C-alpha positions as semicolon CSV with decimal commas, in nm:
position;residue;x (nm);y (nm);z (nm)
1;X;0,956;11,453;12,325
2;X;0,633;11,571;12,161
3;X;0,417;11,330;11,979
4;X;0,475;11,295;11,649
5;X;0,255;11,487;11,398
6;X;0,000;11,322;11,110
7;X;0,154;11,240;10,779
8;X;0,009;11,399;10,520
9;X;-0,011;11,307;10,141
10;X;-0,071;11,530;9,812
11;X;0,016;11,642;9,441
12;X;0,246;11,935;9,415
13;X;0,435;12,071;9,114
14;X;0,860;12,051;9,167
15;X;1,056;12,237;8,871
16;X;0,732;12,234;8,650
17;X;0,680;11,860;8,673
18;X;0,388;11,659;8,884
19;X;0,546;11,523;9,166
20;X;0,346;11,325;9,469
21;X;0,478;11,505;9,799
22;X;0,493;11,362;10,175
23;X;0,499;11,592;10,455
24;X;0,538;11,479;10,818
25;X;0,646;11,646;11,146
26;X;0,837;11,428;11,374
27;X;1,012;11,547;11,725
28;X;1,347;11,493;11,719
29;X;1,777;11,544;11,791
30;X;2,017;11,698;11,524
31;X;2,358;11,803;11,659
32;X;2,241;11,905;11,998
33;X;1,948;12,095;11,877
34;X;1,625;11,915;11,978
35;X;1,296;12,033;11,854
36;X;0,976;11,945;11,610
37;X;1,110;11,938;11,297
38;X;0,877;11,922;10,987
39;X;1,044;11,666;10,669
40;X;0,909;11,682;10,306
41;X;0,967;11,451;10,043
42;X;0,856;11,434;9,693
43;X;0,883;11,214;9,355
44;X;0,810;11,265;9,026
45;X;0,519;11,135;8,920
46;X;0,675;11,009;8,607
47;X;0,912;10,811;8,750
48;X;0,633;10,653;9,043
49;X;0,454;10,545;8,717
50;X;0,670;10,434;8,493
51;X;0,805;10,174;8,830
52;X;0,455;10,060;8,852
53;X;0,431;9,975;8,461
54;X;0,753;9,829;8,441
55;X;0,638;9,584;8,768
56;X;0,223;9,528;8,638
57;X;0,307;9,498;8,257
58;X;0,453;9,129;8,264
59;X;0,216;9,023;8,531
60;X;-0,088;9,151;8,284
61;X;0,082;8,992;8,009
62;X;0,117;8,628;8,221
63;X;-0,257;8,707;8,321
64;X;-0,361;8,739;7,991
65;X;-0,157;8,440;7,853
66;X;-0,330;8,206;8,071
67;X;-0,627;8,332;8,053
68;X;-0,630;8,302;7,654
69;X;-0,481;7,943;7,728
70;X;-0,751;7,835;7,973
71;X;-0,996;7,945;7,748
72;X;-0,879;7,760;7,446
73;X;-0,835;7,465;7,625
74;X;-1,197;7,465;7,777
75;X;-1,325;7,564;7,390
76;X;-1,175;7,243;7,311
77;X;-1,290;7,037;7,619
78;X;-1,653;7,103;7,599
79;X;-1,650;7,088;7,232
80;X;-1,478;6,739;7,260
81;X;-1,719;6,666;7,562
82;X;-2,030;6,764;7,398
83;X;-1,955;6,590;7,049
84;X;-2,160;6,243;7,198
85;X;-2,460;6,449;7,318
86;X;-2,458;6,646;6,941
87;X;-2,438;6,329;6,799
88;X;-2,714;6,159;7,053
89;X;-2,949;6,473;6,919
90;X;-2,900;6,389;6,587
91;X;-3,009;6,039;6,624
92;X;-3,314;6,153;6,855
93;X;-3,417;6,435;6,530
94;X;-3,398;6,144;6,265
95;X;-3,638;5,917;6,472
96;X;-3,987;5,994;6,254
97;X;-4,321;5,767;6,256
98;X;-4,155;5,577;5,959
99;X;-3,809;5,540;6,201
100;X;-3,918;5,411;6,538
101;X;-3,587;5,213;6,607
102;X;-3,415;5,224;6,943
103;X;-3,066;5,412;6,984
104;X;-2,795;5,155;6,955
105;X;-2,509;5,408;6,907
106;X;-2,218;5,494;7,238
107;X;-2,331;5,752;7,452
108;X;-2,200;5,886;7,755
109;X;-2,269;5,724;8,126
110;X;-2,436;6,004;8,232
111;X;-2,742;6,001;7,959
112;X;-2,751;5,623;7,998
113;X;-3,080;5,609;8,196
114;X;-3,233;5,899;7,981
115;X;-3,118;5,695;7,709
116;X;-3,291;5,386;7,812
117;X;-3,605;5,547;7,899
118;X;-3,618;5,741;7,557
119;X;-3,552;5,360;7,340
120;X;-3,796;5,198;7,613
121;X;-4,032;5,418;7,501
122;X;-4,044;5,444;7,104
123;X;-4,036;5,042;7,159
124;X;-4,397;5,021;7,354
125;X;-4,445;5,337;7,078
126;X;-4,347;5,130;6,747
127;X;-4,564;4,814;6,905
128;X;-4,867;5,012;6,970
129;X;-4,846;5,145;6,562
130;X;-4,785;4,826;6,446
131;X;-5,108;4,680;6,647
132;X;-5,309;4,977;6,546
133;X;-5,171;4,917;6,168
134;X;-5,245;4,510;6,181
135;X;-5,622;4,575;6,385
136;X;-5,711;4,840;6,092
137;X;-5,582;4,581;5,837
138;X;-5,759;4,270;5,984
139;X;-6,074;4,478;6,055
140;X;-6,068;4,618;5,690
141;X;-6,046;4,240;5,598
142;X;-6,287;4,060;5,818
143;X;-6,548;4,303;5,739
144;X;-6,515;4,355;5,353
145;X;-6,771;4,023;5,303
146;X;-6,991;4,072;5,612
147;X;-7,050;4,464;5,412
148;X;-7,058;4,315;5,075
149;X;-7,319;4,049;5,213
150;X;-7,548;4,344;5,368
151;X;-7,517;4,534;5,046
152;X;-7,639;4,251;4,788
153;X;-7,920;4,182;5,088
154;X;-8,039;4,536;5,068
155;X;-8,027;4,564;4,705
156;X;-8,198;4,252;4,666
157;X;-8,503;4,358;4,943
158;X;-8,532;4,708;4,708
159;X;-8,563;4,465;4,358
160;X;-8,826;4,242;4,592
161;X;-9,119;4,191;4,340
162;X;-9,363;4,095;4,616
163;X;-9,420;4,188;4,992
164;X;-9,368;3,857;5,101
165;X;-9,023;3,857;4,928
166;X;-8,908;4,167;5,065
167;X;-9,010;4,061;5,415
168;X;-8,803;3,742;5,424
169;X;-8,482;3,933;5,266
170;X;-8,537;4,192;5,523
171;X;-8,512;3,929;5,803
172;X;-8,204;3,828;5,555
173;X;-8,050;4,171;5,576
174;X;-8,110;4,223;5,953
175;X;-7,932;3,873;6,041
176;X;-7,666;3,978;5,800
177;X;-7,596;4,311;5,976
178;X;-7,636;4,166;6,338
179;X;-7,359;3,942;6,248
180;X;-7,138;4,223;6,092
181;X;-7,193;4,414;6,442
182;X;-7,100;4,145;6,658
183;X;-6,788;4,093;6,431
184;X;-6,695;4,455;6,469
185;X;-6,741;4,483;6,859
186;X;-6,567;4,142;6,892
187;X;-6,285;4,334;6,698
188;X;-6,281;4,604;6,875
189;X;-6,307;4,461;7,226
190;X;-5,930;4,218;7,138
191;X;-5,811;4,567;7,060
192;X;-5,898;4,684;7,390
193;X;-5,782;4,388;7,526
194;X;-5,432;4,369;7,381
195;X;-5,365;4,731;7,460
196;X;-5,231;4,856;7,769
197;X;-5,479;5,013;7,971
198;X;-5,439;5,330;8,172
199;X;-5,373;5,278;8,521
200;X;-5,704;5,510;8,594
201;X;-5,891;5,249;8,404
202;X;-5,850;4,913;8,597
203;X;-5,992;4,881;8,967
204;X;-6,041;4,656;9,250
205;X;-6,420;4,483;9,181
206;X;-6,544;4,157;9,340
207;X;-6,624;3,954;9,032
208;X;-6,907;3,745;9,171
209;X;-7,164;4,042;9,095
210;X;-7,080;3,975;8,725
211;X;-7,051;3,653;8,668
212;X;-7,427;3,600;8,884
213;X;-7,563;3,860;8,590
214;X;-7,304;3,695;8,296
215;X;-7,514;3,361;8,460
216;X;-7,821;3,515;8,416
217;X;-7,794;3,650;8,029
218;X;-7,638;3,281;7,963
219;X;-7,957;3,118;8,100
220;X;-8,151;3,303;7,930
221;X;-7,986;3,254;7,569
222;X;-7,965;2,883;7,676
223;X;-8,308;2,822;7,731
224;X;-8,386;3,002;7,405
225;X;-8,147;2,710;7,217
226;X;-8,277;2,379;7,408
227;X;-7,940;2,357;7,633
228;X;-7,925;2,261;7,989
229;X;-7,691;2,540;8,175
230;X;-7,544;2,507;8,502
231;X;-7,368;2,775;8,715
232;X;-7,160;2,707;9,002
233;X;-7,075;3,032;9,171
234;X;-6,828;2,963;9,442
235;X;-6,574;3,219;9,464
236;X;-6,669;3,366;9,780
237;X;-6,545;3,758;9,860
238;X;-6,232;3,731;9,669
239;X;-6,149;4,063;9,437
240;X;-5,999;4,112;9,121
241;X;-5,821;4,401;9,006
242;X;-5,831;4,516;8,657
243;X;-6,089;4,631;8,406
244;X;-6,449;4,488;8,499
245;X;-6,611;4,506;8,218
246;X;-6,349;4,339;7,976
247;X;-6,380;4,074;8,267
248;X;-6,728;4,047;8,174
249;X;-6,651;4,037;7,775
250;X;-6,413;3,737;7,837
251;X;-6,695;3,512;8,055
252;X;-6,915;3,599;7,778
253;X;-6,724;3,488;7,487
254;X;-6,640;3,159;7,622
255;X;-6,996;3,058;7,668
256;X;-7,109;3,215;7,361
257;X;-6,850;2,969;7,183
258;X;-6,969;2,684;7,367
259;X;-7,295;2,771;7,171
260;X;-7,181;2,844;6,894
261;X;-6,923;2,567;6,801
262;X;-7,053;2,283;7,013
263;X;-7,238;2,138;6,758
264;X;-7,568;1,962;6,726
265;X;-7,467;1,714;7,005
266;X;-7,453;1,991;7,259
267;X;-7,686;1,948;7,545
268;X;-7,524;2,131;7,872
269;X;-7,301;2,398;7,904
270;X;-7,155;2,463;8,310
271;X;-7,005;2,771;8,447
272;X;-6,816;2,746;8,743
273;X;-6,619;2,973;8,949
274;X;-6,362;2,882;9,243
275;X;-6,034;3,007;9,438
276;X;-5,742;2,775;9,431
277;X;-5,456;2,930;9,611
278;X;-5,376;3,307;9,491
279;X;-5,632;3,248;9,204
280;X;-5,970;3,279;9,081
281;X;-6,031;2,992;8,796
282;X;-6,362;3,071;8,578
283;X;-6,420;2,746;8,374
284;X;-6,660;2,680;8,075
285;X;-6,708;2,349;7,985
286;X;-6,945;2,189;7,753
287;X;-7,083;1,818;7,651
288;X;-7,035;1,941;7,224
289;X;-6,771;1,842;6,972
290;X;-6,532;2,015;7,148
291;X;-6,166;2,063;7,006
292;X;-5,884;1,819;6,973
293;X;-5,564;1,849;7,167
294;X;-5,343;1,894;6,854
295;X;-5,574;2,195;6,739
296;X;-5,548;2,376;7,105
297;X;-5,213;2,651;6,926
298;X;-5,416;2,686;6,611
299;X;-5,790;2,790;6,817
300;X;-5,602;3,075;6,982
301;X;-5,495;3,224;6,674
302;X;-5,691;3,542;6,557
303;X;-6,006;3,467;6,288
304;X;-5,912;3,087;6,351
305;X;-6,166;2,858;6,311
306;X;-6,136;2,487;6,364
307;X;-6,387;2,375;6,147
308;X;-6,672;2,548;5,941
309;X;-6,828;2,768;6,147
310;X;-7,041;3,078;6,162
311;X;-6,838;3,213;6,441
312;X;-6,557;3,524;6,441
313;X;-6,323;3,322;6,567
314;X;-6,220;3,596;6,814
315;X;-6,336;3,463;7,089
316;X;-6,078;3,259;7,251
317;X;-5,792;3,541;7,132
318;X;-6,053;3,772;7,364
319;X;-6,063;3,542;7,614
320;X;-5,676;3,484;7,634
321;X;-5,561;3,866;7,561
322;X;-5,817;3,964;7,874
323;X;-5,669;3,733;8,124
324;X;-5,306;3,832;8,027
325;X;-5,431;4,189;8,100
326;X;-5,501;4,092;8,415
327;X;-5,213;3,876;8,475
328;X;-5,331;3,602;8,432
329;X;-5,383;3,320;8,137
330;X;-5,634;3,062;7,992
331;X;-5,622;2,668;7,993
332;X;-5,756;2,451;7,722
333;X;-5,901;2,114;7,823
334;X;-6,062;1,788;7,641
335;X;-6,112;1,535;7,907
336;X;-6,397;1,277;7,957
337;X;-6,542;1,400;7,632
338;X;-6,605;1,788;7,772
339;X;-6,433;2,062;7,640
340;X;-6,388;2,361;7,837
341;X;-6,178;2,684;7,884
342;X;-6,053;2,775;8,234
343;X;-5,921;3,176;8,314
344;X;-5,673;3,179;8,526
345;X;-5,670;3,513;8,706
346;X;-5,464;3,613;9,028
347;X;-5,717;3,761;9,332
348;X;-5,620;4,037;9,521
């Protein structure tokens, strides 16, 4: 028997309709007579059509249904899903510079860190303004009568009737306006001090450098006033790590209060410098009146003064807001009738 032949496919026209033919050869055996007989078949198109409608139509229909379904359902689901985050936006847009309070309202798990962060940060933000608002209040305040008092001095050196007049308001006026710059830099160095410093700003310095040149400048201003000073350097090679020239400001204040609030019974003034454990303890003490015990809370206070004074009474609030910046904290002390102020200051 022959191999069968290729099956072939196409359109014909039956009767005047389309019809889709098949046309095959195949060897066969039909009532004794064996041979290659050719077969053709055909179907309307029509009806090949309308089968395939009648079997796709519901399934399209299904298709569609659950697509429509699915689509409605996840409509609803990410509406319902992103309701806390529209709601978390909200309360992000009404934070303003006059609305700097943290969000306290439910929010998903997921944007709980972000969350955190965000209120962790308009915190340090609202502190900051409110610093910046109280050091421009208490600067505009502190330096009203220190301007007022240069003012009447300089009108009263330009209505001077004599030379001699205008000479000794002028020395007047300049003592006047030296005091009103030292009261603004001492202002502006506790702001520096209280604020928190950019990482690029602090380093790793060895503080006995300064406090040999601090020892110096104190001498020298010492010597100038009739008081004994005594430095005793012994920190060795230890480092500190931080901002070296607030460092300085701090040693400086503390001995400049010694000299200014010790009194008239002030005769020595020591600096010393030494490492106990993981610290570096700078000490000032003096021989003046010194401060009592039960006034220690009320010296650290801002533009506190303990008794009349011609001080800014900044300089222990420098002092203390410098050693917290470097981790660390001052000591107040009124033994054997010294006074003195100790930083406390971890070494690295």
């Amino acid at each position: 028997m022959a191999d069968d032949a290729p099956q072939t496919y196409y359109d014909a026209v039956y009767h005047d309709a389309p019809v889709r033919a098949l046309r095959f050869s195949q060897s066969t055996s039909i009532d004794g007579l064996t041979g290659l007989f050719t077969f053709t078949v055909w179907q309307r198109t029509a009806v090949r059509n309308g089968f395939v409608q009648t079997r796709t139509r519901p399934v399209f229909l299904i298709i569609a249904s659950l697509i429509g379904a699915l689509a409605i359902i996840v409509w609803f689901g990410v509406a319902r899903g992103l309701a806390p985050l529209i709601d978390l936006e909200d309360a992000i847009a009404r934070r303003s510079a006059s609305d700097l309070t943290p969000i306290k309202r439910r929010i998903p798990q997921e944007v709980t860190g972000i969350v955190g962060r965000f209120n962790d940060l308009v915190g340090e933000l609202s502190r900051t303004m409110e610093a910046k608002n109280a050091f421009i209040s208490d600067a505009a305040h502190q330096l009203r009568n220190p301007i007022a008092g240069v003012l009447s001095l300089a009108e009263s050196v330009a209505n001077a009737k004599t030379l001699a007049v205008s000479k000794e308001r002028s020395e007047d006026l300049l003592e006047a306006a030296r005091d009103a710059g030292q009261l603004a830099n001492n202002l502006l160095t506790l702001e520096r001090a209280q604020a928190r410093l950019p990482q690029d700003s602090k380093q790793r310095f060895a503080p006995l450098p300064i406090l040999q040149e601090v020892s110096n400048k104190a001498a020298t201003l010492a010597q100038e006033q009739g008081i004994a000073f005594q430095p005793v350097l012994a920190c060795g090679n230890i480092s500190l790590y931080g901002d070296p020239v607030m460092f300085e400001q701090a040693v400086l204040n503390i001995i400049n209060n010694a000299m200014v609030h010790g009194g008239t019974h002030l005769k020595k003034i020591a600096l010393t410098a030494h490492r106990v454990a993981d610290r570096l303890e700078v000490s000032v003490s003096d021989d003046g009146k010194g401060i009592a015990p039960k006034d220690f809370d009320r010296a650290r206070g801002r533009f506190s003064q303990v008794g009349p004074s011609a001080g800014s009474g900044l300089g222990l609030p420098i002092t203390a807001a410098v050693a917290e910046a470097f981790g660390g904290r001052i000591e107040l002390r009124n033994e054997n009738r010294r006074f003195s102020v100790t930083m406390m200051l971890p070494h690295t």
